[in-house]
Amino acid sequence: MGYFNNQTGYPTDILSTRAIIKRGNYALIPPNGLVRNVIPGFENCDVTILSTPKLGATFVDYLVTLHDCGRNTKGFGGEELETFVYVIDGAITASADATDYPLTAGGYLYCPAGVTLRLENANGGQSSRLFLYKRRYQRIKGYEAHVVSNNVANLEKIHYEGMSEVILQDLLPKDLGFDMNMHILSFAPGASHGYIETHVQEHGAYILSGAGVYNLDNEWMPVKQGDYIFMGAYVQQAGYAVGQETFSYIYSKDCNRDVEP
Ligand code: UGY
Ligand code: MN
């Protein structure tokens, strides 16, 4: 149920949810239960805020539906904020300051701090869905990030840690000017991580396809396309793909910076 699935009104069964919220640790947020958040600058859009500092994240993630004439032309991001948009489905024009980037499904645009991101639906009257991210940029002397736009269809498919059934795609350059990256990890049915990870970096992950059984904080739970997962610093994490389809998710990861004691 919920606006995101066009299922509102009287319930047909006992109210229940798969959502699990462990602030500062991890969260599993399925599409049922999402609500709209009004954010100045977004017109003809449904916006849902996902991870925030209130959940324990150092970044903010959003799901955005741009309806007919949907747009944010006021600008998203700011002086010290880096932003990233990924097109889940549909077609949009994204702009980095005055430069336009037409994006279709799988297309993305990264704007470094100080470059404003603008969004406009371009899907012939149909809606477009976006995964949107922002974070306070951690500057280091001598390095700069820059605007990046591409489509995942053009990216190298890397065998993840030697496993041909698990494919990694890096959406941003491995350049010290970048303090974060976006990746897509895709598991063939039956494939899994090689081990349960424990690391300081945080992730915000949106499941693009398929289904899996995922370990968060050493608990196994079913997850599927449309679910969002926040993984906080150090939380145990790994997954198995189940069913017939490739289990694939896009996720952010902070990188290339030391930690202040
Ligand atoms: O890059 C990562 O840390 C990634 N393998 N984590 C994850 O999939 N949960
Ligand atoms: Mn990880």
Short mmCIF file of N, CA and C in Angstrom, two decimals, residues 147-232:
data_model
loop_
_atom_site.label_atom_id
_atom_site.label_comp_id
_atom_site.label_asym_id
_atom_site.label_seq_id
_atom_site.Cartn_x
_atom_site.Cartn_y
_atom_site.Cartn_z
N VAL A 147 32.19 17.53 -13.15
CA VAL A 147 30.89 17.02 -13.63
C VAL A 147 31.12 15.71 -14.38
N VAL A 148 30.26 14.71 -14.11
CA VAL A 148 30.32 13.42 -14.82
C VAL A 148 28.91 13.06 -15.25
N SER A 149 28.75 12.67 -16.51
CA SER A 149 27.47 12.16 -16.98
C SER A 149 27.73 11.00 -17.93
N ASN A 150 26.90 9.95 -17.82
CA ASN A 150 27.07 8.79 -18.69
C ASN A 150 25.82 7.94 -18.56
N ASN A 151 25.84 6.76 -19.17
CA ASN A 151 24.76 5.78 -18.98
C ASN A 151 25.42 4.46 -18.61
N VAL A 152 24.82 3.73 -17.68
CA VAL A 152 25.46 2.50 -17.19
C VAL A 152 25.67 1.49 -18.32
N ALA A 153 24.88 1.62 -19.41
CA ALA A 153 25.04 0.71 -20.55
C ALA A 153 26.44 0.85 -21.16
N ASN A 154 27.09 2.00 -20.95
CA ASN A 154 28.42 2.23 -21.54
C ASN A 154 29.56 1.84 -20.61
N LEU A 155 29.24 1.43 -19.38
CA LEU A 155 30.31 1.22 -18.39
C LEU A 155 30.88 -0.19 -18.45
N GLU A 156 32.15 -0.27 -18.08
CA GLU A 156 32.83 -1.57 -18.00
C GLU A 156 32.14 -2.45 -16.96
N LYS A 157 32.03 -3.77 -17.28
CA LYS A 157 31.45 -4.73 -16.33
C LYS A 157 32.60 -5.52 -15.72
N ILE A 158 32.84 -5.26 -14.45
CA ILE A 158 33.99 -5.85 -13.76
C ILE A 158 33.54 -7.08 -12.98
N HIS A 159 34.29 -8.19 -13.09
CA HIS A 159 33.98 -9.36 -12.25
C HIS A 159 34.32 -8.98 -10.81
N TYR A 160 33.31 -8.98 -9.95
CA TYR A 160 33.51 -8.48 -8.59
C TYR A 160 34.34 -9.47 -7.78
N GLU A 161 35.50 -9.03 -7.37
CA GLU A 161 36.42 -9.84 -6.56
C GLU A 161 36.58 -11.25 -7.14
N GLY A 162 36.74 -11.30 -8.48
CA GLY A 162 37.04 -12.57 -9.16
C GLY A 162 35.83 -13.45 -9.42
N MET A 163 34.61 -12.95 -9.16
CA MET A 163 33.40 -13.78 -9.36
C MET A 163 32.69 -13.34 -10.65
N SER A 164 32.65 -14.24 -11.65
CA SER A 164 32.06 -13.86 -12.95
C SER A 164 30.54 -13.71 -12.88
N GLU A 165 29.91 -14.26 -11.84
CA GLU A 165 28.45 -14.16 -11.70
C GLU A 165 28.04 -12.90 -10.94
N VAL A 166 29.03 -12.14 -10.49
CA VAL A 166 28.74 -10.89 -9.76
C VAL A 166 29.47 -9.76 -10.49
N ILE A 167 28.68 -8.80 -11.00
CA ILE A 167 29.24 -7.75 -11.84
C ILE A 167 29.19 -6.41 -11.11
N LEU A 168 30.34 -5.72 -11.13
CA LEU A 168 30.44 -4.39 -10.52
C LEU A 168 30.61 -3.35 -11.62
N GLN A 169 29.87 -2.24 -11.48
CA GLN A 169 30.09 -1.09 -12.36
C GLN A 169 30.34 0.14 -11.49
N ASP A 170 31.40 0.87 -11.82
CA ASP A 170 31.75 2.10 -11.10
C ASP A 170 31.24 3.28 -11.92
N LEU A 171 30.36 4.08 -11.34
CA LEU A 171 29.73 5.15 -12.12
C LEU A 171 30.58 6.42 -12.17
N LEU A 172 31.46 6.60 -11.16
CA LEU A 172 32.28 7.81 -11.10
C LEU A 172 33.76 7.43 -11.17
N PRO A 173 34.63 8.38 -11.53
CA PRO A 173 36.06 8.06 -11.67
C PRO A 173 36.71 7.73 -10.33
N LYS A 174 37.77 6.92 -10.42
CA LYS A 174 38.56 6.61 -9.21
C LYS A 174 39.64 7.67 -9.09
N ASP A 175 39.24 8.85 -8.71
CA ASP A 175 40.09 10.03 -8.75
C ASP A 175 39.97 10.64 -7.35
N LEU A 176 41.08 11.03 -6.75
CA LEU A 176 41.04 11.49 -5.35
C LEU A 176 40.25 12.78 -5.16
N GLY A 177 39.90 13.46 -6.25
CA GLY A 177 39.02 14.62 -6.15
C GLY A 177 37.62 14.22 -5.70
N PHE A 178 37.25 12.95 -5.92
CA PHE A 178 35.91 12.47 -5.55
C PHE A 178 35.96 11.85 -4.16
N ASP A 179 35.05 12.28 -3.29
CA ASP A 179 35.02 11.72 -1.92
C ASP A 179 33.94 10.66 -1.79
N MET A 180 33.31 10.31 -2.90
CA MET A 180 32.30 9.25 -2.90
C MET A 180 32.21 8.67 -4.31
N ASN A 181 31.60 7.50 -4.40
CA ASN A 181 31.34 6.91 -5.72
C ASN A 181 29.94 6.31 -5.70
N MET A 182 29.41 6.06 -6.85
CA MET A 182 28.17 5.30 -7.01
C MET A 182 28.56 4.04 -7.77
N HIS A 183 27.99 2.92 -7.36
CA HIS A 183 28.28 1.65 -8.01
C HIS A 183 26.97 0.93 -8.29
N ILE A 184 27.03 -0.01 -9.25
CA ILE A 184 25.93 -0.97 -9.40
C ILE A 184 26.53 -2.35 -9.25
N LEU A 185 25.91 -3.15 -8.38
CA LEU A 185 26.34 -4.52 -8.14
C LEU A 185 25.21 -5.41 -8.63
N SER A 186 25.53 -6.40 -9.50
CA SER A 186 24.49 -7.26 -10.10
C SER A 186 24.87 -8.71 -9.89
N PHE A 187 23.96 -9.47 -9.26
CA PHE A 187 24.21 -10.88 -8.93
C PHE A 187 23.32 -11.77 -9.80
N ALA A 188 23.91 -12.73 -10.51
CA ALA A 188 23.10 -13.74 -11.21
C ALA A 188 22.36 -14.56 -10.16
N PRO A 189 21.17 -15.14 -10.52
CA PRO A 189 20.45 -15.95 -9.52
C PRO A 189 21.38 -16.99 -8.88
N GLY A 190 21.38 -17.04 -7.57
CA GLY A 190 22.22 -17.98 -6.83
C GLY A 190 23.56 -17.41 -6.39
N ALA A 191 23.98 -16.30 -7.02
CA ALA A 191 25.29 -15.72 -6.67
C ALA A 191 25.18 -14.92 -5.37
N SER A 192 26.33 -14.66 -4.76
CA SER A 192 26.34 -13.94 -3.48
C SER A 192 27.64 -13.16 -3.33
N HIS A 193 27.71 -12.34 -2.30
CA HIS A 193 28.99 -11.77 -1.89
C HIS A 193 29.92 -12.93 -1.51
N GLY A 194 31.23 -12.66 -1.51
CA GLY A 194 32.19 -13.69 -1.12
C GLY A 194 32.31 -13.81 0.39
N TYR A 195 31.87 -12.77 1.11
CA TYR A 195 31.98 -12.76 2.58
C TYR A 195 31.05 -11.66 3.10
N ILE A 196 30.76 -11.71 4.38
CA ILE A 196 29.94 -10.65 4.99
C ILE A 196 30.86 -9.48 5.30
N GLU A 197 30.59 -8.36 4.65
CA GLU A 197 31.46 -7.19 4.80
C GLU A 197 31.21 -6.48 6.14
N THR A 198 32.28 -5.91 6.67
CA THR A 198 32.18 -4.99 7.82
C THR A 198 33.13 -3.83 7.51
N HIS A 199 32.61 -2.63 7.30
CA HIS A 199 33.49 -1.52 6.94
C HIS A 199 32.92 -0.19 7.39
N VAL A 200 33.81 0.79 7.47
CA VAL A 200 33.43 2.10 7.99
C VAL A 200 32.51 2.87 7.02
N GLN A 201 32.63 2.60 5.73
CA GLN A 201 31.84 3.38 4.76
C GLN A 201 30.35 3.08 4.87
N GLU A 202 29.54 4.09 4.55
CA GLU A 202 28.08 3.95 4.55
C GLU A 202 27.59 3.70 3.12
N HIS A 203 26.42 3.08 3.02
CA HIS A 203 25.76 2.92 1.72
C HIS A 203 24.30 3.35 1.81
N GLY A 204 23.81 3.91 0.71
CA GLY A 204 22.36 4.04 0.48
C GLY A 204 22.11 3.28 -0.81
N ALA A 205 21.32 2.20 -0.75
CA ALA A 205 21.17 1.30 -1.91
C ALA A 205 19.71 1.23 -2.34
N TYR A 206 19.48 1.33 -3.65
CA TYR A 206 18.13 1.18 -4.20
C TYR A 206 18.15 -0.04 -5.11
N ILE A 207 17.24 -0.99 -4.85
CA ILE A 207 17.25 -2.25 -5.61
C ILE A 207 16.54 -2.04 -6.95
N LEU A 208 17.31 -2.22 -8.03
CA LEU A 208 16.81 -1.95 -9.38
C LEU A 208 16.07 -3.13 -9.97
N SER A 209 16.49 -4.36 -9.63
CA SER A 209 15.84 -5.55 -10.21
C SER A 209 16.05 -6.75 -9.31
N GLY A 210 15.16 -7.73 -9.48
CA GLY A 210 15.32 -9.03 -8.84
C GLY A 210 15.00 -9.03 -7.35
N ALA A 211 15.45 -10.10 -6.71
CA ALA A 211 15.18 -10.30 -5.29
C ALA A 211 16.39 -10.98 -4.66
N GLY A 212 16.48 -10.85 -3.35
CA GLY A 212 17.61 -11.45 -2.66
C GLY A 212 17.29 -11.73 -1.22
N VAL A 213 18.22 -12.40 -0.57
CA VAL A 213 18.18 -12.52 0.89
C VAL A 213 19.41 -11.77 1.37
N TYR A 214 19.19 -10.77 2.23
CA TYR A 214 20.28 -9.85 2.57
C TYR A 214 20.59 -9.93 4.05
N ASN A 215 21.87 -9.86 4.38
CA ASN A 215 22.30 -9.85 5.78
C ASN A 215 22.61 -8.42 6.19
N LEU A 216 21.90 -7.95 7.21
CA LEU A 216 22.17 -6.63 7.79
C LEU A 216 22.29 -6.82 9.29
N ASP A 217 23.41 -6.42 9.86
CA ASP A 217 23.65 -6.58 11.30
C ASP A 217 23.50 -8.04 11.73
N ASN A 218 23.92 -8.92 10.83
CA ASN A 218 23.91 -10.37 11.04
C ASN A 218 22.51 -10.97 11.18
N GLU A 219 21.52 -10.33 10.58
CA GLU A 219 20.16 -10.89 10.45
C GLU A 219 19.89 -11.04 8.96
N TRP A 220 19.35 -12.18 8.54
CA TRP A 220 19.01 -12.38 7.12
C TRP A 220 17.57 -11.95 6.89
N MET A 221 17.35 -11.26 5.78
CA MET A 221 15.98 -10.80 5.49
C MET A 221 15.75 -10.76 3.98
N PRO A 222 14.52 -11.05 3.55
CA PRO A 222 14.23 -10.98 2.11
C PRO A 222 14.12 -9.53 1.65
N VAL A 223 14.64 -9.26 0.46
CA VAL A 223 14.55 -7.92 -0.13
C VAL A 223 14.23 -8.09 -1.61
N LYS A 224 13.68 -7.04 -2.22
CA LYS A 224 13.35 -7.16 -3.65
C LYS A 224 13.35 -5.81 -4.34
N GLN A 225 13.16 -5.85 -5.64
CA GLN A 225 13.14 -4.65 -6.48
C GLN A 225 12.25 -3.58 -5.85
N GLY A 226 12.72 -2.36 -5.81
CA GLY A 226 11.94 -1.25 -5.25
C GLY A 226 12.27 -0.97 -3.79
N ASP A 227 12.93 -1.92 -3.10
CA ASP A 227 13.31 -1.68 -1.70
C ASP A 227 14.53 -0.75 -1.65
N TYR A 228 14.60 -0.01 -0.57
CA TYR A 228 15.75 0.86 -0.31
C TYR A 228 16.42 0.39 0.97
N ILE A 229 17.76 0.35 0.98
CA ILE A 229 18.49 -0.08 2.18
C ILE A 229 19.51 0.98 2.57
N PHE A 230 19.48 1.41 3.82
CA PHE A 230 20.56 2.23 4.37
C PHE A 230 21.47 1.30 5.17
N MET A 231 22.77 1.35 4.88
CA MET A 231 23.76 0.58 5.65
C MET A 231 24.70 1.58 6.31
N GLY A 232 24.63 1.67 7.62
CA GLY A 232 25.47 2.60 8.37
C GLY A 232 26.89 2.06 8.52
#
